[in-house]
Short mmCIF file of C-alpha atoms in Angstrom, two decimals:
data_model
loop_
_atom_site.label_atom_id
_atom_site.label_comp_id
_atom_site.label_asym_id
_atom_site.label_seq_id
_atom_site.Cartn_x
_atom_site.Cartn_y
_atom_site.Cartn_z
CA UNK A 6 99.60 -14.17 69.68
CA UNK A 7 101.46 -15.20 72.91
CA UNK A 8 104.47 -17.43 73.38
CA UNK A 9 106.18 -18.99 76.24
CA UNK A 10 108.63 -16.02 75.93
CA UNK A 11 108.07 -12.36 74.61
CA UNK A 12 108.45 -12.23 70.81
CA UNK A 13 110.88 -10.08 68.95
CA UNK A 14 109.56 -8.54 65.53
CA UNK A 15 112.11 -6.54 62.95
CA UNK A 16 110.43 -3.45 62.27
CA UNK A 17 110.05 -3.37 58.66
CA UNK A 18 112.76 -5.93 58.57
CA UNK A 19 116.31 -5.03 59.64
CA UNK A 20 116.16 -1.55 58.32
CA UNK A 21 119.86 -0.41 59.83
CA UNK A 22 121.16 -3.15 57.23
CA UNK A 23 119.13 -2.84 54.39
CA UNK A 24 116.31 -0.74 53.02
CA UNK A 25 113.30 -0.86 55.07
CA UNK A 26 110.28 -3.18 53.89
CA UNK A 27 112.45 -5.13 51.27
CA UNK A 28 112.80 -8.63 51.00
CA UNK A 29 116.66 -8.35 51.83
CA UNK A 30 115.58 -6.40 54.98
CA UNK A 31 113.14 -9.27 55.86
CA UNK A 32 115.35 -11.92 55.34
CA UNK A 33 118.39 -10.42 57.30
CA UNK A 34 115.78 -10.01 60.32
CA UNK A 35 114.70 -13.46 60.06
CA UNK A 36 118.19 -14.71 59.60
CA UNK A 37 119.20 -13.02 62.65
CA UNK A 38 116.84 -15.45 64.56
CA UNK A 39 114.08 -12.88 65.23
CA UNK A 40 110.41 -14.30 65.69
CA UNK A 41 108.82 -12.44 63.10
CA UNK A 42 108.34 -9.11 61.10
CA UNK A 43 106.32 -6.18 61.23
CA UNK A 44 105.47 -4.69 57.85
CA UNK A 45 103.35 -2.19 56.27
CA UNK A 46 100.48 -2.86 53.46
CA UNK A 47 99.38 -0.69 50.67
CA UNK A 48 96.66 -1.49 47.71
CA UNK A 49 97.92 -0.23 44.26
CA UNK A 50 95.25 1.07 41.87
CA UNK A 51 94.88 -2.12 39.94
CA UNK A 52 94.86 -4.28 43.32
CA UNK A 53 98.07 -5.31 44.11
CA UNK A 54 98.99 -5.32 47.96
CA UNK A 55 102.39 -3.53 48.13
CA UNK A 56 104.95 -3.36 50.87
CA UNK A 57 105.94 0.13 51.65
CA UNK A 58 105.40 2.63 54.73
CA UNK A 59 104.21 6.00 53.27
CA UNK A 60 100.97 6.54 51.41
CA UNK A 61 103.04 8.23 48.36
CA UNK A 62 106.16 7.50 46.41
CA UNK A 63 107.75 10.75 44.97
CA UNK A 64 104.58 12.72 45.58
CA UNK A 65 102.40 10.13 43.99
CA UNK A 66 99.85 7.98 46.07
CA UNK A 67 100.19 4.39 46.10
CA UNK A 68 96.68 3.75 45.68
CA UNK A 69 96.48 5.81 42.43
CA UNK A 70 99.69 3.93 40.98
CA UNK A 71 99.53 0.72 38.92
CA UNK A 72 102.13 -2.08 40.30
CA UNK A 73 103.82 -2.12 37.13
CA UNK A 74 104.81 1.74 37.63
CA UNK A 75 105.55 1.07 41.12
CA UNK A 76 107.94 -1.45 39.99
CA UNK A 77 109.65 0.51 37.38
CA UNK A 78 110.22 3.47 39.71
CA UNK A 79 110.96 1.43 42.97
CA UNK A 80 112.36 -2.05 41.74
CA UNK A 81 113.25 -2.94 45.33
CA UNK A 82 109.55 -3.07 46.52
CA UNK A 83 107.99 -6.34 47.21
CA UNK A 84 104.10 -7.25 47.07
CA UNK A 85 102.79 -9.26 49.98
CA UNK A 86 102.83 -12.63 48.28
CA UNK A 87 106.62 -12.46 47.95
CA UNK A 88 106.80 -12.00 51.87
CA UNK A 89 104.42 -14.65 52.49
CA UNK A 90 106.66 -16.98 50.18
CA UNK A 91 109.67 -15.84 52.14
CA UNK A 92 108.04 -16.62 55.45
CA UNK A 93 107.79 -20.21 54.17
CA UNK A 94 111.33 -20.49 54.63
CA UNK A 95 111.29 -19.83 58.47
CA UNK A 96 108.50 -21.84 59.47
CA UNK A 97 108.31 -20.76 63.04
CA UNK A 98 108.00 -17.01 62.43
CA UNK A 99 105.28 -14.77 62.42
CA UNK A 100 104.07 -11.71 60.39
CA UNK A 101 102.45 -8.21 61.97
CA UNK A 102 100.94 -6.92 58.81
CA UNK A 103 100.15 -3.22 59.34
CA UNK A 104 97.20 -2.07 57.19
CA UNK A 105 98.12 1.54 56.39
CA UNK A 106 94.69 3.34 55.82
CA UNK A 107 93.22 7.03 55.72
CA UNK A 108 89.98 6.55 57.39
CA UNK A 109 88.47 9.46 55.37
CA UNK A 110 89.32 7.83 52.14
CA UNK A 111 88.42 4.10 52.16
CA UNK A 112 89.71 2.57 48.77
CA UNK A 113 88.73 -1.11 49.30
CA UNK A 114 92.14 -2.36 50.54
CA UNK A 115 90.93 -4.59 53.15
CA UNK A 116 89.06 -6.64 50.55
CA UNK A 117 92.09 -6.98 48.70
CA UNK A 118 94.44 -7.90 51.63
CA UNK A 119 91.93 -10.24 52.92
CA UNK A 120 91.89 -12.04 49.72
CA UNK A 121 95.65 -12.55 49.81
CA UNK A 122 95.98 -13.63 53.32
CA UNK A 123 93.07 -15.93 53.06
CA UNK A 124 94.73 -17.96 50.18
CA UNK A 125 97.84 -18.55 52.43
CA UNK A 126 97.80 -21.86 54.02
CA UNK A 127 99.72 -20.42 57.21
CA UNK A 128 97.63 -17.55 57.97
CA UNK A 129 97.52 -18.47 61.63
CA UNK A 130 101.12 -17.14 61.76
CA UNK A 131 99.97 -13.51 61.14
CA UNK A 132 97.62 -10.95 62.57
CA UNK A 133 96.59 -7.45 61.37
CA UNK A 134 97.07 -4.09 63.02
CA UNK A 135 96.22 -0.44 62.02
CA UNK A 136 95.83 2.83 63.24
CA UNK A 137 92.65 3.24 61.42
CA UNK A 138 89.66 1.40 63.53
CA UNK A 139 87.43 1.60 60.46
CA UNK A 140 90.09 -0.55 58.75
CA UNK A 141 89.96 -3.26 61.67
CA UNK A 142 86.25 -3.20 61.38
CA UNK A 143 86.34 -3.71 57.70
CA UNK A 144 88.96 -6.75 57.91
CA UNK A 145 86.98 -8.23 60.67
CA UNK A 146 83.77 -8.64 58.42
CA UNK A 147 85.79 -10.36 56.10
CA UNK A 148 85.84 -13.31 58.68
CA UNK A 149 89.37 -14.33 58.27
CA UNK A 150 89.61 -15.58 61.76
CA UNK A 151 93.15 -13.51 61.65
CA UNK A 152 93.62 -11.75 65.10
CA UNK A 153 93.50 -7.85 64.90
CA UNK A 154 95.30 -5.28 66.99
CA UNK A 155 94.65 -1.60 67.49
CA UNK A 156 97.86 0.46 66.91
CA UNK A 157 97.98 3.98 68.77
CA UNK A 158 100.26 6.62 69.98
CA UNK A 159 97.53 8.82 71.77
CA UNK A 160 96.23 7.22 75.08
CA UNK A 161 92.44 8.55 74.55
CA UNK A 162 92.60 6.12 71.43
CA UNK A 163 91.86 3.28 73.86
CA UNK A 164 88.22 4.70 74.78
CA UNK A 165 87.54 2.87 71.24
CA UNK A 166 88.17 -0.49 72.31
CA UNK A 167 84.72 -1.49 73.34
CA UNK A 168 83.59 -0.74 69.71
CA UNK A 169 86.39 -2.67 68.06
CA UNK A 170 86.81 -6.39 67.24
CA UNK A 171 90.34 -6.77 68.49
CA UNK A 172 92.42 -9.04 70.37
CA UNK A 173 95.36 -6.80 70.97
CA UNK A 174 96.94 -3.46 71.13
CA UNK A 175 100.15 -1.91 69.72
CA UNK A 176 101.00 1.38 71.91
CA UNK A 177 103.98 3.44 71.47
CA UNK A 178 106.35 2.31 74.16
CA UNK A 179 106.25 5.69 75.57
CA UNK A 180 102.53 5.15 76.68
CA UNK A 181 103.23 2.19 78.92
CA UNK A 182 104.49 1.36 82.27
CA UNK A 183 104.17 -1.78 84.45
CA UNK A 184 100.70 -0.72 85.72
CA UNK A 185 99.55 -0.21 82.28
CA UNK A 186 100.83 -3.17 80.75
CA UNK A 187 99.24 -4.95 83.45
CA UNK A 188 95.78 -3.70 83.05
CA UNK A 189 95.72 -4.28 79.20
CA UNK A 190 96.97 -7.89 79.76
CA UNK A 191 94.28 -8.42 82.55
CA UNK A 192 91.74 -6.99 79.84
CA UNK A 193 92.65 -10.17 77.82
CA UNK A 194 94.91 -8.24 75.28
CA UNK A 195 98.17 -9.19 73.60
CA UNK A 196 100.55 -6.21 73.89
CA UNK A 197 103.28 -5.46 71.47
CA UNK A 198 105.14 -2.23 71.54
CA UNK A 199 106.94 0.01 69.15
CA UNK A 200 109.71 1.19 68.13
CA UNK A 201 111.89 -0.06 70.71
CA UNK A 202 115.66 0.76 69.70
CA UNK A 203 117.18 1.27 73.32
CA UNK A 204 118.27 -1.55 75.50
CA UNK A 205 117.27 -0.33 78.93
CA UNK A 206 113.91 0.63 77.55
CA UNK A 207 113.39 -2.87 76.06
CA UNK A 208 114.37 -4.62 79.14
CA UNK A 209 111.94 -2.50 80.99
CA UNK A 210 109.17 -3.38 78.64
CA UNK A 211 109.86 -7.02 78.94
CA UNK A 212 109.88 -6.78 82.78
CA UNK A 213 106.29 -5.34 82.67
CA UNK A 214 105.09 -8.21 80.63
CA UNK A 215 104.62 -7.10 77.21
CA UNK A 216 104.10 -9.71 74.80
CA UNK A 217 106.37 -8.53 72.11
CA UNK A 218 108.91 -5.81 70.91
CA UNK A 219 109.04 -4.11 67.63
CA UNK A 220 112.64 -2.75 66.83
CA UNK A 221 115.00 -1.80 64.12
CA UNK A 222 118.02 -3.53 65.52
CA UNK A 223 117.74 -7.38 65.97
CA UNK A 224 121.10 -7.64 67.98
CA UNK A 225 119.58 -5.13 70.65
CA UNK A 226 116.30 -6.74 70.74
CA UNK A 227 117.87 -10.19 71.41
CA UNK A 228 120.20 -8.72 73.98
CA UNK A 229 116.97 -7.53 76.01
CA UNK A 230 115.86 -10.81 76.00
CA UNK A 231 119.12 -12.56 77.01
CA UNK A 232 120.36 -13.83 73.89
CA UNK A 233 123.64 -11.93 73.74
#
């Protein structure tokens, strides 16, 4: 997941300009010149991969709702295939697909997600991340050869790394410094960090050598990388 310069990803698109996790938000981030997108994946009751952050909509779990009902209540919500189609219009961009998962409630979402991504001819431009280590293990078993990354905001989570089939990590930016970043990269891991919305912090993270920043403000991210 590395490039010659650190990558800049729109956190749920460009959420300060449009509703997060919508096609409009994603398009604005890509048109602004970001290298890619971070977005959240859920499985509906009838097996559609919906793009939405929370586990429920208006108090009703996403995975207990059919797609048609979700679209009736939230017409702005896209499905994964629509985002992949949009990404085709920006051929050098990449997708960080965060699989939202509750480890104590497996529902088969990994199989459905793997099917959709496996059918995409440009899946080399994406990778999966998740806070749920069991979800990452399930994704790995589908054999997509798509990189996996462990999301975390607690430092002790790193103790799980030896048992996980991951190539990267996505720590919250507050967990990083120059030494910790160097140690992760020395271990062969790519390092993307979130959610970076402060210019000074973004510049420090880039100086420390992270492979990518995930943030809400495309202009701020580009300024941090020297594209003002």
